[in-house]
CSV table of C-alpha atoms and ligand atoms in Angstrom, one decimal:
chain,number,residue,atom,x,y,z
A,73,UNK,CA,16.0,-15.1,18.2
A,74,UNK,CA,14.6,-12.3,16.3
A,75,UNK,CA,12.0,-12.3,13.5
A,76,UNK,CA,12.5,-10.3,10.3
A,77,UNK,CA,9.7,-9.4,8.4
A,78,UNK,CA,10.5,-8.9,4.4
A,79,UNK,CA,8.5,-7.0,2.6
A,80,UNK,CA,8.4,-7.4,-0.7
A,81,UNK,CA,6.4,-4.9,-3.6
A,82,UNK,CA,6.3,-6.2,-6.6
A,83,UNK,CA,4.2,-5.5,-9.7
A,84,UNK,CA,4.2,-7.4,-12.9
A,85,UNK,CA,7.5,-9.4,-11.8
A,86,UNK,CA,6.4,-13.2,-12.5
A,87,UNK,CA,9.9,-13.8,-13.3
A,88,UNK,CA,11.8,-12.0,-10.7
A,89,UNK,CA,10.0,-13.3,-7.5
A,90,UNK,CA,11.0,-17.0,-7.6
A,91,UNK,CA,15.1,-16.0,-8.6
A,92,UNK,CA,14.3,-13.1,-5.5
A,93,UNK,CA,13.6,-15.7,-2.8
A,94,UNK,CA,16.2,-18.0,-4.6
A,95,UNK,CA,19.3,-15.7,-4.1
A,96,UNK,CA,17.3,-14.2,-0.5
A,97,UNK,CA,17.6,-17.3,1.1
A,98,UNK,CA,21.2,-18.7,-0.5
A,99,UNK,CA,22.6,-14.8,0.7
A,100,UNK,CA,21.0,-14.8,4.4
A,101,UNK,CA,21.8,-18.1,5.0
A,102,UNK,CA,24.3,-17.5,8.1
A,103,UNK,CA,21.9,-15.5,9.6
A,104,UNK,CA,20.9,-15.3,13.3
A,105,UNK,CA,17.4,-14.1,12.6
A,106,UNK,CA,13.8,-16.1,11.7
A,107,UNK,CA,12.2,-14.6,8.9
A,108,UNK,CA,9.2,-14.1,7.5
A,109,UNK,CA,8.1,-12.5,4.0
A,110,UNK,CA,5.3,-10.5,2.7
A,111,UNK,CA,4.9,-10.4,-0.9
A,112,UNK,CA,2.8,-7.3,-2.2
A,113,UNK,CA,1.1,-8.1,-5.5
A,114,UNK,CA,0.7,-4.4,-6.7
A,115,UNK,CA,-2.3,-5.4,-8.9
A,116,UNK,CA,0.0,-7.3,-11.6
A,117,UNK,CA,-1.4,-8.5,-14.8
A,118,UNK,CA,0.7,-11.2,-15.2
A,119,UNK,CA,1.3,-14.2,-13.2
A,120,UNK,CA,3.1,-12.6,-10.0
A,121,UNK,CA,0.3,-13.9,-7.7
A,122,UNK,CA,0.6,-17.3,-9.4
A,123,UNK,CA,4.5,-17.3,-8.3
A,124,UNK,CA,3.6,-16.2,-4.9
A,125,UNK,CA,1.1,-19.1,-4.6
A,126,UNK,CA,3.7,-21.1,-5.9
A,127,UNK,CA,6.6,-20.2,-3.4
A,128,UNK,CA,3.9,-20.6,-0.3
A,129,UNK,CA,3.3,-23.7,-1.0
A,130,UNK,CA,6.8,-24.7,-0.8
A,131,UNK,CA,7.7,-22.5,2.0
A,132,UNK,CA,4.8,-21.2,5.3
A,133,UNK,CA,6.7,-18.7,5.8
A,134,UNK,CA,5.3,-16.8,3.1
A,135,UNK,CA,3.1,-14.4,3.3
A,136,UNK,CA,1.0,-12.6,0.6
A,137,UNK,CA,-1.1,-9.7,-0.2
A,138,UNK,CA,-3.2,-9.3,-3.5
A,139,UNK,CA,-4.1,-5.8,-4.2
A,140,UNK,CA,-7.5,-5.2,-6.3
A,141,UNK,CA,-5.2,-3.2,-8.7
A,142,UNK,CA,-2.3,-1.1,-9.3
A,143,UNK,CA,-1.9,1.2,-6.1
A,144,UNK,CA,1.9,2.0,-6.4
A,145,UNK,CA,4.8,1.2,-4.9
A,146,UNK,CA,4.3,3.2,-1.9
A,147,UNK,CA,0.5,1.4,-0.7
A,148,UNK,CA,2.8,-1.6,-1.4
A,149,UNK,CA,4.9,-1.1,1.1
A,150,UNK,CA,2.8,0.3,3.4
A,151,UNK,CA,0.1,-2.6,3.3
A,152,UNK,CA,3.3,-4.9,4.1
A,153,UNK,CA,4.3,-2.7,6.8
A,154,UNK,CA,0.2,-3.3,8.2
A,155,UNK,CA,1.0,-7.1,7.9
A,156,UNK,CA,4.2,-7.7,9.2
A,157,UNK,CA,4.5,-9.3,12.7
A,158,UNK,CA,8.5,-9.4,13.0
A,159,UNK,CA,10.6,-7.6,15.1
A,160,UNK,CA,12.2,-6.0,12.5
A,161,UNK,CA,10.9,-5.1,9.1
A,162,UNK,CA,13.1,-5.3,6.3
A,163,UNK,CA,11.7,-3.4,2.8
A,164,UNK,CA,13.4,-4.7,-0.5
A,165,UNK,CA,12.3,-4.6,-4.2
A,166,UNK,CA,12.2,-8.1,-6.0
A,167,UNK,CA,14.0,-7.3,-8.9
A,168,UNK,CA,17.7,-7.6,-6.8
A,169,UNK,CA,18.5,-3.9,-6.8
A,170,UNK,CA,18.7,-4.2,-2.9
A,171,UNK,CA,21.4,-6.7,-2.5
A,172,UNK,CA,20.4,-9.0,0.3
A,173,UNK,CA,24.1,-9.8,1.1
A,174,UNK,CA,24.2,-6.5,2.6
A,175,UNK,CA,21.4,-7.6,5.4
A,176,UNK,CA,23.7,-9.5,7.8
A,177,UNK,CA,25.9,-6.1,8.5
A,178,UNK,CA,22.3,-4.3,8.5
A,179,UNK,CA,21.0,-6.4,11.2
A,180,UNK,CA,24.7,-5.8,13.2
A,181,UNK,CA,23.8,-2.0,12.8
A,182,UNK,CA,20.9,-1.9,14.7
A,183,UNK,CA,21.3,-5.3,16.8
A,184,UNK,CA,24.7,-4.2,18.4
A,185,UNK,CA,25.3,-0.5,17.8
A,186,UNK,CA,22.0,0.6,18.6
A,187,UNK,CA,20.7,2.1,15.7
A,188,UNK,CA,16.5,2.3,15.0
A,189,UNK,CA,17.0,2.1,11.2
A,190,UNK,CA,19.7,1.2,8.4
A,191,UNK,CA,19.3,2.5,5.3
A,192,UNK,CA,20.9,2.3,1.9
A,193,UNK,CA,21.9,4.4,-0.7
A,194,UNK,CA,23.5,4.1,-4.2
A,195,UNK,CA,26.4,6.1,-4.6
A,196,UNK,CA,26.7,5.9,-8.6
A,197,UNK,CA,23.8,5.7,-11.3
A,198,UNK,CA,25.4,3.6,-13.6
A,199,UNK,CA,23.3,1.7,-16.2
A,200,UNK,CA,21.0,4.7,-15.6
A,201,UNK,CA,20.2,7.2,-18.7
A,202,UNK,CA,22.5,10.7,-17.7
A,203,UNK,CA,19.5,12.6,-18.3
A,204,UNK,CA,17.9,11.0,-15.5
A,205,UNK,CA,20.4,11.4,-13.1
A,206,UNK,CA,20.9,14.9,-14.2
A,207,UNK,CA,17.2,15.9,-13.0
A,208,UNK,CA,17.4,13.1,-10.2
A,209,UNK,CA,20.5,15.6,-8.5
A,210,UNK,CA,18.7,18.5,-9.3
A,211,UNK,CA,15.6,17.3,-7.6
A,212,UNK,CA,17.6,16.3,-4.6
A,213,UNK,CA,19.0,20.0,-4.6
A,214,UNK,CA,16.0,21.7,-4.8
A,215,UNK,CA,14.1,19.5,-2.2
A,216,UNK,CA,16.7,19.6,0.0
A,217,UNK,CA,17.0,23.6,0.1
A,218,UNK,CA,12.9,24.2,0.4
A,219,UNK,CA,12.2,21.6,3.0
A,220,UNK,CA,12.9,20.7,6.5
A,221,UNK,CA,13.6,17.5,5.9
A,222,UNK,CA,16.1,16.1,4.7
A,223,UNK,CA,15.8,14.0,1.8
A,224,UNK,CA,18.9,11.6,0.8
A,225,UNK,CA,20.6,12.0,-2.8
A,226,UNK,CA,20.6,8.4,-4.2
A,227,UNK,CA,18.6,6.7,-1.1
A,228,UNK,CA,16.9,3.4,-1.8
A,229,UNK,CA,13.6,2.3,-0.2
A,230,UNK,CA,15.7,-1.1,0.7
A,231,UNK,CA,15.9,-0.6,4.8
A,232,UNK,CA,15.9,-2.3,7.8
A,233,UNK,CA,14.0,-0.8,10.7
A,234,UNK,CA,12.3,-1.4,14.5
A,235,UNK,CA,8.8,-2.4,15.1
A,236,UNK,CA,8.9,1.0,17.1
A,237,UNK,CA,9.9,2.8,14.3
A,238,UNK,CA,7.5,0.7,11.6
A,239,UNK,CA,4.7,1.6,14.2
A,240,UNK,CA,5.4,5.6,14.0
A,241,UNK,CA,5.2,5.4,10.0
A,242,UNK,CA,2.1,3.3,10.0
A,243,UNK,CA,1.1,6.7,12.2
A,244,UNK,CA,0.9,8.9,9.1
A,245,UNK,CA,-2.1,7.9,7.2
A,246,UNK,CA,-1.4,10.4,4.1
A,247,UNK,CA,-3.2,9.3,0.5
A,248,UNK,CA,-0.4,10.6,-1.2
A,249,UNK,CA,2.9,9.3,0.2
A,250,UNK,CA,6.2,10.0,-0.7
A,251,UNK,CA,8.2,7.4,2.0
A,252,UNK,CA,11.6,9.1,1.2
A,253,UNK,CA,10.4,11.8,3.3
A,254,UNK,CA,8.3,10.0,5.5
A,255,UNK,CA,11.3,7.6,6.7
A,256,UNK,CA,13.2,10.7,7.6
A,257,UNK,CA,9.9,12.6,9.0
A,258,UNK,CA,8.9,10.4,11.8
A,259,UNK,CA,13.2,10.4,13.3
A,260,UNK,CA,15.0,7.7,14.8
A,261,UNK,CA,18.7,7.4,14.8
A,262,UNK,CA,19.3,6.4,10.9
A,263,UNK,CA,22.3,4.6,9.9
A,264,UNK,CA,23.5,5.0,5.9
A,265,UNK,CA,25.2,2.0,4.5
A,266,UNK,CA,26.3,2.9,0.6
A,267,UNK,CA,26.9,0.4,-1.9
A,268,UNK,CA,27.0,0.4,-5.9
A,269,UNK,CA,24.3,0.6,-8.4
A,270,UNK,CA,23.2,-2.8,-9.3
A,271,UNK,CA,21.2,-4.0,-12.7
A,272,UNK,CA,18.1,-5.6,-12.3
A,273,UNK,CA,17.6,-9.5,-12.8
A,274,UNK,CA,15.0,-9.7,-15.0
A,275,UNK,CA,11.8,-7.2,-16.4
A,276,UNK,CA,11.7,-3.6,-17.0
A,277,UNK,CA,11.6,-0.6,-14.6
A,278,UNK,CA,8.1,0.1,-14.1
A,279,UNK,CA,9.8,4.0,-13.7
A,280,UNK,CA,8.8,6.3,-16.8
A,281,UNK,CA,10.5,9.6,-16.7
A,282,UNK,CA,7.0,11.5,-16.9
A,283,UNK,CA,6.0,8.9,-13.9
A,284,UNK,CA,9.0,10.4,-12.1
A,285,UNK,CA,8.4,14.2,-12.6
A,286,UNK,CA,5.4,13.8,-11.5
A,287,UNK,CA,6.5,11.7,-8.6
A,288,UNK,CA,8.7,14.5,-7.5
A,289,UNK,CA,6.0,17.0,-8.0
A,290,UNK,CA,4.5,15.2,-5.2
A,291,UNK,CA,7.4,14.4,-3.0
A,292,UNK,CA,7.8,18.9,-2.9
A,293,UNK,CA,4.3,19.2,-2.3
A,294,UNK,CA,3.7,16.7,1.1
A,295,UNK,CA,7.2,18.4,2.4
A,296,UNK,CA,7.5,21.8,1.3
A,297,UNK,CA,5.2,24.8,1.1
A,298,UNK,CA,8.2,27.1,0.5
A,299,UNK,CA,6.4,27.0,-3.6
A,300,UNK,CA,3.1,28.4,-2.3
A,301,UNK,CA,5.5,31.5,-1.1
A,302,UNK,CA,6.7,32.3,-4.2
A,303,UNK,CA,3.7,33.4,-5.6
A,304,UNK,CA,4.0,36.5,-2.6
A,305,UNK,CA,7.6,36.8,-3.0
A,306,UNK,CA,6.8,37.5,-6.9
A,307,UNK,CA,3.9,39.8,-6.1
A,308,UNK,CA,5.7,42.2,-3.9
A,309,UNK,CA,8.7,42.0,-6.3
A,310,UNK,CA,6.5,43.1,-9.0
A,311,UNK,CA,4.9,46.0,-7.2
A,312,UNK,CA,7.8,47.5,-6.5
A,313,UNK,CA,9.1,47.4,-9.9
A,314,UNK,CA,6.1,48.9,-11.2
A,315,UNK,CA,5.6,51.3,-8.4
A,316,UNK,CA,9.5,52.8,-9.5
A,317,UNK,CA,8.7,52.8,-13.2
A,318,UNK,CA,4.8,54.7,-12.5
A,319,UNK,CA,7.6,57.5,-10.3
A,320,UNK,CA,9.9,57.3,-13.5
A,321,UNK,CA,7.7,57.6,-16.4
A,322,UNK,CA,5.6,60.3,-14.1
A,323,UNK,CA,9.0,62.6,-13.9
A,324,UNK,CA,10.0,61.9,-17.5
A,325,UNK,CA,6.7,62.9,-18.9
A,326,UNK,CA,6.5,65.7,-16.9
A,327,UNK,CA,10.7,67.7,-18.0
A,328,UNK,CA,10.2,66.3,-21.9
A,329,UNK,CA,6.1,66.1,-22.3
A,330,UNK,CA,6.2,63.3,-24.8
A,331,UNK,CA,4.0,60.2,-24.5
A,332,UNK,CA,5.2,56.8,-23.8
A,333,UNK,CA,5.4,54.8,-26.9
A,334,UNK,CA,5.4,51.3,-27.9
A,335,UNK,CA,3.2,49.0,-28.1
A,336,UNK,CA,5.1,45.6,-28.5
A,337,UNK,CA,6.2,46.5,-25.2
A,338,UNK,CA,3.3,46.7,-23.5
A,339,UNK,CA,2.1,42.9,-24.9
A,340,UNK,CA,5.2,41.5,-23.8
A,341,UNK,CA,4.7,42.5,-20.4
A,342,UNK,CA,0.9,41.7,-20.4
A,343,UNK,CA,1.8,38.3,-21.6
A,344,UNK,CA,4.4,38.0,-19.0
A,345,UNK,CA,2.6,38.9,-15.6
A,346,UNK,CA,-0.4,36.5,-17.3
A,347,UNK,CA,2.1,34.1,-17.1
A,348,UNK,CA,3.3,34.6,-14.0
A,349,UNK,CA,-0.5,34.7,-12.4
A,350,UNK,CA,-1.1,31.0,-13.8
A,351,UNK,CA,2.2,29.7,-12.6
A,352,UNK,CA,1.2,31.3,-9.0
A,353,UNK,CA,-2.4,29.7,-9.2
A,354,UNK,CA,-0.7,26.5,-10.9
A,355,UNK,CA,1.0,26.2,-7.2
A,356,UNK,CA,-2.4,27.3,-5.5
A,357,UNK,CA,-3.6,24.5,-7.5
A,358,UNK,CA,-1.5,21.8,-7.0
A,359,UNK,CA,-1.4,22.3,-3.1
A,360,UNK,CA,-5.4,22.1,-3.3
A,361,UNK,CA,-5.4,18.9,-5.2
A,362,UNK,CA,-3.8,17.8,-2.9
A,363,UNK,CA,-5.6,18.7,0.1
A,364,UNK,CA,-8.9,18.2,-1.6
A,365,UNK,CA,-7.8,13.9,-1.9
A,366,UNK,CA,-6.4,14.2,1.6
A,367,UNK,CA,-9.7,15.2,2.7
A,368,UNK,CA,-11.5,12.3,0.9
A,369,UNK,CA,-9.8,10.2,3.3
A,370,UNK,CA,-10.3,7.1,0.8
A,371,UNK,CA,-8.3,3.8,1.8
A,372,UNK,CA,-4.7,3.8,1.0
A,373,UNK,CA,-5.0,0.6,-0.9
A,374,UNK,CA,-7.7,-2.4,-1.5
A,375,UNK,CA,-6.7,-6.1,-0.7
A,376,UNK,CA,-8.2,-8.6,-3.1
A,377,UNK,CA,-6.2,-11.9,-1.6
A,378,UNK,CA,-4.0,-12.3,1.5
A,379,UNK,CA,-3.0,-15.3,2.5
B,529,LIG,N1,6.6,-1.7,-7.9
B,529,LIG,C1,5.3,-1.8,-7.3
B,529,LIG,N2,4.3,-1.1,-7.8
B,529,LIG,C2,4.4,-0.2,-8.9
B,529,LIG,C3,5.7,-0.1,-9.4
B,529,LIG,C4,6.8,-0.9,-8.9
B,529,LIG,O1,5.1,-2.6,-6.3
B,529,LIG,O2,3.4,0.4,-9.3
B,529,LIG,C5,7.7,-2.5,-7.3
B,529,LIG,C6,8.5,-3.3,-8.4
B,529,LIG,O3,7.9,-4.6,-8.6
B,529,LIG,C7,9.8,-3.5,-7.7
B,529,LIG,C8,9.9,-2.2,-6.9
B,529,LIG,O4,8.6,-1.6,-6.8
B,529,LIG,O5,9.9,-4.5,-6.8
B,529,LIG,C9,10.9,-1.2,-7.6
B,529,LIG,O6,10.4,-0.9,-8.9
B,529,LIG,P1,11.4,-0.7,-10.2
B,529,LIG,O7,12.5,-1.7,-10.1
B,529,LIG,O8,10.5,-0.6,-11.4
B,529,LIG,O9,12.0,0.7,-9.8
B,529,LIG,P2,13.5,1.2,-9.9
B,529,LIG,O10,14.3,0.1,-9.2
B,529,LIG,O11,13.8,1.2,-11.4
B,529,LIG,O12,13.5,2.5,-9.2
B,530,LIG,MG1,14.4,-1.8,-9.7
C-alpha cells in the first residue's frame, strides 16, 4: 500500500486544524492508501502549535514543523515538501477550501491513469469580493500572455503529486517563490479536476488585497521578463516620434518662419517622458531586487520545532 504524505500550512488556525483532521480522516476513510501528515506552523501567534501537539499525541502519524516566524505560505509548503517521506504528497490548506472528498478520485488519477500530478481548480469565486476576482482574471490574462508558462485561472495549491515530481520542485531553490508557476515549471503530465468555490470553516483569510498585488508582482517577475522589454520597446517608440516631429517642425519653420510656441506643451511632455523613465527604471528596479535577495542565497525558511 502506498503512503500519502499531507501537508498541511497553516498560520494562526488554532481552530481550524483539529475540525481539518476531523473531517480529513471521516472523508478519506475508504481509502487504499497509509497516510501520514505534516503540519507547517507558519510562525502563528496563537495556539496552532498547541493543536498540533495536541492532535500528535492522539495520533503518531503526525508530523509537525514549527517555523521561527512567519515565512509565508509558500516556505510552508516547501518545508513540508523537505519532510515528507510518502509516496505521494498531497498539499491542502487547513481551513477546508480543498475538499478532501475529492482525494479518493485524485489518487485514481495518478494510481490508474498514469498521471504525475492532479490538480485543482475553482471554477467560480463565489463568497469572494467582485473586485477581487476582477483583478484575479486580469492577472491571469496578463501573466498568461507574457510568460511561457502557463499559469491556471482559478488553480488551487490543493494537489496531489509523485515523489518524482516533489523531488524536481524541491530542485529549484528560489527565495522568492511563486509555486503556481513552479508546479507548471518543472512538467509532468498534470491532470485538472475542477470543483466549486468552497467557504472556509473557521478564521479569516490571511489574503489582503495589497498582500495580493504584490504577490502578483512577484509571480510576473520569477516568470516573465517580457516587462524589462518594455522599457526598449518605449524608447525606440519615442525616438521615432520625436525624430518625425524634429523633420516636421524643421520644414514648417523653414515655408512660414514663425517660432514654435507654447509652453504648457512643452511641460506636459517633459512631465510625461519623466514619467515614463521612472516606470522603465521602476521595472529595472524590481527585477534587481529581486536578483539582489536571490543572490543572498538566505534559507528559505527557519524551523524552531519539528517533531
Ligand atoms: N498560510 C500560511 N502562511 C501564511 C498565510 C497563510 O501557512 O502566511 C496558510 C493558511 O493557514 C491556510 C492556507 O495557507 O491553511 C491558505 O490561506 P488562506 O485560507 O488565508 O488563503 P485563501 O484560501 O483565502 O487563498
Ligand atoms: Mg483559505
Amino acid at each position: 500500500m502506498k503512503t500519502i504524505s499531507v501537508i498541511v500550512p497553516c498560520y494562526n488556525e488554532e481552530e481550524s486544524t483539529p475540525l481539518f483532521f476531523d473531517a480529513f480522516l471521516k472523508e478519506t476513510a475508504g481509502m487504499n492508501a497509509e497516510f501520514e501528515f505534516i503540519f507547517v506552523d507558519d510562525g502563528s501567534s496563537d495556539k496552532t502549535l498547541e493543536q498540533f501537539r495536541l492532535l500528535r499525541e492522539r495520533d503518531s502519524r503526525i508530523h509537525y514543523i514549527s517555523f521561527s516566524r512567519n515565512f509565508g505560505k509558500e516556505s510552508a509548503m516547501f518545508a513540508g515538501m523537505e519532510a515528507a517521506k510518502g509516496d505521494y504528497i498531497a498539499i491542502m490548506d487547513v481551513d477546508l477550501q480543498d475538499p478532501p472528498s475529492l482525494l479518493p478520485a485524485m489518487l485514481q488519477c495518478i494510481e490508474q491513469e498514469g498521471f504525475d500530478c492532479v490538480a485543482t481548480r475553482r471554477v467560480t469565486r463565489k463568497g469572494e469580493p467582485k473586485i477581487r476576482s476582477f483583478f484575479a482574471r486580469m492577472f491571469y490574462r496578463i501573466i498568461n500572455r507574457i510568460s511561457k508558462t502557463e499559469i491556471v485561472d482559478g488553480a488551487r495549491d490543493f494537489r496531489l503529486m509523485t515523489r518524482q515530481m516533489v523531488d524536481s520542485i524541491l530542485r529549484l531553490r528560489e527565495v522568492s517563490r511563486f509555486s503556481k508557476g513552479i508546479f507548471s515549471w518543472v512538467g509532468y503530465q498534470t491532470k485538472w479536476l475542477e470543483y466549486e468555490n468552497v467557504e472556509r470553516v473557521a478564521g479569516e483569510t490571511k489574503w489582503s488585497f495589497w498582500s495580493l498585488l504584490l504577490y502578483s508582482i512577484d509571480g510576473i517577475i520569477a516568470f516573465s521578463t517580457a516587462p524589462l522589454a518594455i522599457a526598449s520597446v518605449i524608447g525606440v517608440l519615442f525616438c521615432l516620434i520625436a525624430f518625425l516631429l524634429i523633420i516636421f517642425f524643421f520644414v514648417k519653420t523653414l515655408i512660414w518662419g514663425d517660432p514654435v510656441a507654447g509652453f504648457p506643451a512643452t511641460i506636459c511632455i517633459v512631465l510625461f517622458l519623466g514619467g515614463i523613465q521612472l516606470f522603465c527604471i521602476g521595472i529595472l528596479g524590481q527585477y534587481m531586487s529581486k536578483t539582489f535577495l536571490e543572490t543572498k542565497n538566505r534559507p528559505i525558511y527557519i524551523t524552531k520545532e519539528q517533531r
